Amino acid sequence: MQDFADDWGFGIKQLGKHAGGAVKMIDKIADSFGKLDLDLAESLKAPKKKGA
């Protein structure tokens, strides 16, 4: 049982390390999509050119 508990504890620590990186990446992606969405909305507000 002790081996299982040690392995379990190690696994939880590894998940914690990788989860922090995943959260940072997801936040970065969310920021990028938010900026892209605002840029797209602004481009749709721009006056349309004749003949385009």
Short mmCIF file of the N, C-alpha and C atoms (twelve columns), coordinates in Angstrom:
data_MODEL
# 
_entry.id   MODEL 
# 
loop_
_atom_site.group_PDB 
_atom_site.id 
_atom_site.type_symbol 
_atom_site.label_atom_id 
_atom_site.label_alt_id 
_atom_site.label_comp_id 
_atom_site.label_asym_id 
_atom_site.label_seq_id 
_atom_site.Cartn_x 
_atom_site.Cartn_y 
_atom_site.Cartn_z 
_atom_site.pdbx_PDB_model_num 
ATOM 1   N N  . MET A 1  0.818   -1.198 0.000   1 
ATOM 2   C CA . MET A 1  0.000   0.000  0.000   1 
ATOM 3   C C  . MET A 1  0.862   1.262  0.000   1 
ATOM 4   N N  . GLN A 2  2.005   1.189  0.667   1 
ATOM 5   C CA . GLN A 2  2.873   2.361  0.740   1 
ATOM 6   C C  . GLN A 2  3.377   2.757  -0.646  1 
ATOM 7   N N  . ASP A 3  3.715   1.744  -1.477  1 
ATOM 8   C CA . ASP A 3  4.166   2.034  -2.841  1 
ATOM 9   C C  . ASP A 3  3.081   2.743  -3.628  1 
ATOM 10  N N  . PHE A 4  1.856   2.252  -3.467  1 
ATOM 11  C CA . PHE A 4  0.737   2.890  -4.161  1 
ATOM 12  C C  . PHE A 4  0.576   4.337  -3.704  1 
ATOM 13  N N  . ALA A 5  0.657   4.568  -2.423  1 
ATOM 14  C CA . ALA A 5  0.505   5.923  -1.881  1 
ATOM 15  C C  . ALA A 5  1.627   6.824  -2.382  1 
ATOM 16  N N  . ASP A 6  2.851   6.311  -2.441  1 
ATOM 17  C CA . ASP A 6  3.973   7.102  -2.953  1 
ATOM 18  C C  . ASP A 6  3.773   7.447  -4.425  1 
ATOM 19  N N  . ASP A 7  3.368   6.452  -5.215  1 
ATOM 20  C CA . ASP A 7  3.121   6.685  -6.642  1 
ATOM 21  C C  . ASP A 7  1.983   7.681  -6.843  1 
ATOM 22  N N  . TRP A 8  0.943   7.541  -6.056  1 
ATOM 23  C CA . TRP A 8  -0.206  8.444  -6.136  1 
ATOM 24  C C  . TRP A 8  0.233   9.884  -5.826  1 
ATOM 25  N N  . GLY A 9  1.009   10.045 -4.777  1 
ATOM 26  C CA . GLY A 9  1.484   11.375 -4.404  1 
ATOM 27  C C  . GLY A 9  2.350   11.983 -5.499  1 
ATOM 28  N N  . PHE A 10 3.225   11.188 -6.093  1 
ATOM 29  C CA . PHE A 10 4.068   11.659 -7.189  1 
ATOM 30  C C  . PHE A 10 3.205   12.075 -8.378  1 
ATOM 31  N N  . GLY A 11 2.215   11.255 -8.706  1 
ATOM 32  C CA . GLY A 11 1.324   11.554 -9.836  1 
ATOM 33  C C  . GLY A 11 0.565   12.854 -9.627  1 
ATOM 34  N N  . ILE A 12 0.095   13.072 -8.426  1 
ATOM 35  C CA . ILE A 12 -0.633  14.308 -8.117  1 
ATOM 36  C C  . ILE A 12 0.282   15.511 -8.267  1 
ATOM 37  N N  . LYS A 13 1.524   15.406 -7.811  1 
ATOM 38  C CA . LYS A 13 2.487   16.505 -7.949  1 
ATOM 39  C C  . LYS A 13 2.755   16.801 -9.425  1 
ATOM 40  N N  . GLN A 14 2.897   15.758 -10.224 1 
ATOM 41  C CA . GLN A 14 3.145   15.956 -11.653 1 
ATOM 42  C C  . GLN A 14 1.948   16.627 -12.329 1 
ATOM 43  N N  . LEU A 15 0.751   16.202 -11.980 1 
ATOM 44  C CA . LEU A 15 -0.446  16.845 -12.533 1 
ATOM 45  C C  . LEU A 15 -0.486  18.324 -12.166 1 
ATOM 46  N N  . GLY A 16 -0.133  18.632 -10.944 1 
ATOM 47  C CA . GLY A 16 -0.115  20.023 -10.500 1 
ATOM 48  C C  . GLY A 16 0.868   20.861 -11.291 1 
ATOM 49  N N  . LYS A 17 2.044   20.317 -11.559 1 
ATOM 50  C CA . LYS A 17 3.051   21.045 -12.334 1 
ATOM 51  C C  . LYS A 17 2.560   21.332 -13.743 1 
ATOM 52  N N  . HIS A 18 1.975   20.342 -14.377 1 
ATOM 53  C CA . HIS A 18 1.527   20.501 -15.757 1 
ATOM 54  C C  . HIS A 18 0.242   21.312 -15.851 1 
ATOM 55  N N  . ALA A 19 -0.593  21.238 -14.849 1 
ATOM 56  C CA . ALA A 19 -1.844  21.988 -14.864 1 
ATOM 57  C C  . ALA A 19 -1.567  23.488 -14.852 1 
ATOM 58  N N  . GLY A 20 -0.557  23.919 -14.112 1 
ATOM 59  C CA . GLY A 20 -0.211  25.340 -14.075 1 
ATOM 60  C C  . GLY A 20 0.172   25.853 -15.453 1 
ATOM 61  N N  . GLY A 21 0.949   25.079 -16.186 1 
ATOM 62  C CA . GLY A 21 1.331   25.450 -17.543 1 
ATOM 63  C C  . GLY A 21 0.138   25.481 -18.480 1 
ATOM 64  N N  . ALA A 22 -0.765  24.523 -18.302 1 
ATOM 65  C CA . ALA A 22 -1.961  24.476 -19.146 1 
ATOM 66  C C  . ALA A 22 -2.841  25.693 -18.901 1 
ATOM 67  N N  . VAL A 23 -2.971  26.094 -17.667 1 
ATOM 68  C CA . VAL A 23 -3.781  27.273 -17.339 1 
ATOM 69  C C  . VAL A 23 -3.187  28.517 -17.986 1 
ATOM 70  N N  . LYS A 24 -1.872  28.667 -17.921 1 
ATOM 71  C CA . LYS A 24 -1.218  29.825 -18.560 1 
ATOM 72  C C  . LYS A 24 -1.481  29.834 -20.057 1 
ATOM 73  N N  . MET A 25 -1.372  28.672 -20.696 1 
ATOM 74  C CA . MET A 25 -1.589  28.591 -22.138 1 
ATOM 75  C C  . MET A 25 -3.045  28.887 -22.488 1 
ATOM 76  N N  . ILE A 26 -3.977  28.367 -21.717 1 
ATOM 77  C CA . ILE A 26 -5.398  28.625 -21.968 1 
ATOM 78  C C  . ILE A 26 -5.704  30.105 -21.797 1 
ATOM 79  N N  . ASP A 27 -5.124  30.737 -20.791 1 
ATOM 80  C CA . ASP A 27 -5.312  32.183 -20.601 1 
ATOM 81  C C  . ASP A 27 -4.774  32.966 -21.791 1 
ATOM 82  N N  . LYS A 28 -3.614  32.559 -22.295 1 
ATOM 83  C CA . LYS A 28 -3.018  33.239 -23.448 1 
ATOM 84  C C  . LYS A 28 -3.910  33.076 -24.677 1 
ATOM 85  N N  . ILE A 29 -4.427  31.886 -24.886 1 
ATOM 86  C CA . ILE A 29 -5.327  31.635 -26.016 1 
ATOM 87  C C  . ILE A 29 -6.587  32.478 -25.879 1 
ATOM 88  N N  . ALA A 30 -7.144  32.548 -24.679 1 
ATOM 89  C CA . ALA A 30 -8.352  33.342 -24.449 1 
ATOM 90  C C  . ALA A 30 -8.095  34.816 -24.740 1 
ATOM 91  N N  . ASP A 31 -6.955  35.330 -24.319 1 
ATOM 92  C CA . ASP A 31 -6.607  36.724 -24.606 1 
ATOM 93  C C  . ASP A 31 -6.491  36.958 -26.110 1 
ATOM 94  N N  . SER A 32 -5.860  36.026 -26.807 1 
ATOM 95  C CA . SER A 32 -5.693  36.157 -28.257 1 
ATOM 96  C C  . SER A 32 -7.033  36.141 -28.972 1 
ATOM 97  N N  . PHE A 33 -7.915  35.247 -28.578 1 
ATOM 98  C CA . PHE A 33 -9.233  35.196 -29.200 1 
ATOM 99  C C  . PHE A 33 -10.033 36.457 -28.889 1 
ATOM 100 N N  . GLY A 34 -9.902  36.960 -27.673 1 
ATOM 101 C CA . GLY A 34 -10.602 38.192 -27.310 1 
ATOM 102 C C  . GLY A 34 -10.150 39.357 -28.161 1 
ATOM 103 N N  . LYS A 35 -8.837  39.483 -28.362 1 
ATOM 104 C CA . LYS A 35 -8.301  40.556 -29.202 1 
ATOM 105 C C  . LYS A 35 -8.765  40.374 -30.645 1 
ATOM 106 N N  . LEU A 36 -8.704  39.163 -31.139 1 
ATOM 107 C CA . LEU A 36 -9.144  38.884 -32.503 1 
ATOM 108 C C  . LEU A 36 -10.616 39.238 -32.686 1 
ATOM 109 N N  . ASP A 37 -11.431 38.915 -31.700 1 
ATOM 110 C CA . ASP A 37 -12.855 39.223 -31.762 1 
ATOM 111 C C  . ASP A 37 -13.084 40.735 -31.814 1 
ATOM 112 N N  . LEU A 38 -12.359 41.482 -30.994 1 
ATOM 113 C CA . LEU A 38 -12.483 42.945 -31.012 1 
ATOM 114 C C  . LEU A 38 -12.003 43.527 -32.340 1 
ATOM 115 N N  . ASP A 39 -10.892 43.009 -32.852 1 
ATOM 116 C CA . ASP A 39 -10.381 43.476 -34.144 1 
ATOM 117 C C  . ASP A 39 -11.387 43.203 -35.262 1 
ATOM 118 N N  . LEU A 40 -11.989 42.042 -35.247 1 
ATOM 119 C CA . LEU A 40 -12.991 41.702 -36.251 1 
ATOM 120 C C  . LEU A 40 -14.204 42.617 -36.146 1 
ATOM 121 N N  . ALA A 41 -14.665 42.861 -34.924 1 
ATOM 122 C CA . ALA A 41 -15.815 43.746 -34.729 1 
ATOM 123 C C  . ALA A 41 -15.499 45.149 -35.245 1 
ATOM 124 N N  . GLU A 42 -14.301 45.647 -34.990 1 
ATOM 125 C CA . GLU A 42 -13.904 46.970 -35.467 1 
ATOM 126 C C  . GLU A 42 -13.840 47.004 -36.991 1 
ATOM 127 N N  . SER A 43 -13.348 45.930 -37.582 1 
ATOM 128 C CA . SER A 43 -13.242 45.914 -39.044 1 
ATOM 129 C C  . SER A 43 -14.625 45.893 -39.695 1 
ATOM 130 N N  . LEU A 44 -15.599 45.335 -39.034 1 
ATOM 131 C CA . LEU A 44 -16.954 45.314 -39.579 1 
ATOM 132 C C  . LEU A 44 -17.630 46.680 -39.470 1 
ATOM 133 N N  . LYS A 45 -17.145 47.509 -38.561 1 
ATOM 134 C CA . LYS A 45 -17.695 48.857 -38.391 1 
ATOM 135 C C  . LYS A 45 -17.117 49.827 -39.422 1 
ATOM 136 N N  . ALA A 46 -15.982 49.494 -40.011 1 
ATOM 137 C CA . ALA A 46 -15.308 50.399 -40.940 1 
ATOM 138 C C  . ALA A 46 -16.196 50.664 -42.151 1 
ATOM 139 N N  . PRO A 47 -16.159 51.894 -42.681 1 
ATOM 140 C CA . PRO A 47 -16.976 52.198 -43.853 1 
ATOM 141 C C  . PRO A 47 -16.574 51.303 -45.023 1 
ATOM 142 N N  . LYS A 48 -17.566 50.875 -45.751 1 
ATOM 143 C CA . LYS A 48 -17.310 50.002 -46.895 1 
ATOM 144 C C  . LYS A 48 -16.874 50.853 -48.089 1 
ATOM 145 N N  . LYS A 49 -15.899 50.359 -48.826 1 
ATOM 146 C CA . LYS A 49 -15.412 51.045 -50.012 1 
ATOM 147 C C  . LYS A 49 -16.316 50.722 -51.190 1 
ATOM 148 N N  . LYS A 50 -16.548 51.716 -52.037 1 
ATOM 149 C CA . LYS A 50 -17.359 51.484 -53.227 1 
ATOM 150 C C  . LYS A 50 -16.616 50.573 -54.190 1 
ATOM 151 N N  . GLY A 51 -17.348 49.639 -54.774 1 
ATOM 152 C CA . GLY A 51 -16.757 48.719 -55.717 1 
ATOM 153 C C  . GLY A 51 -16.032 47.552 -55.094 1 
ATOM 154 N N  . ALA A 52 -16.070 47.470 -53.796 1 
ATOM 155 C CA . ALA A 52 -15.359 46.370 -53.139 1 
ATOM 156 C C  . ALA A 52 -16.310 45.279 -52.742 1 
# 
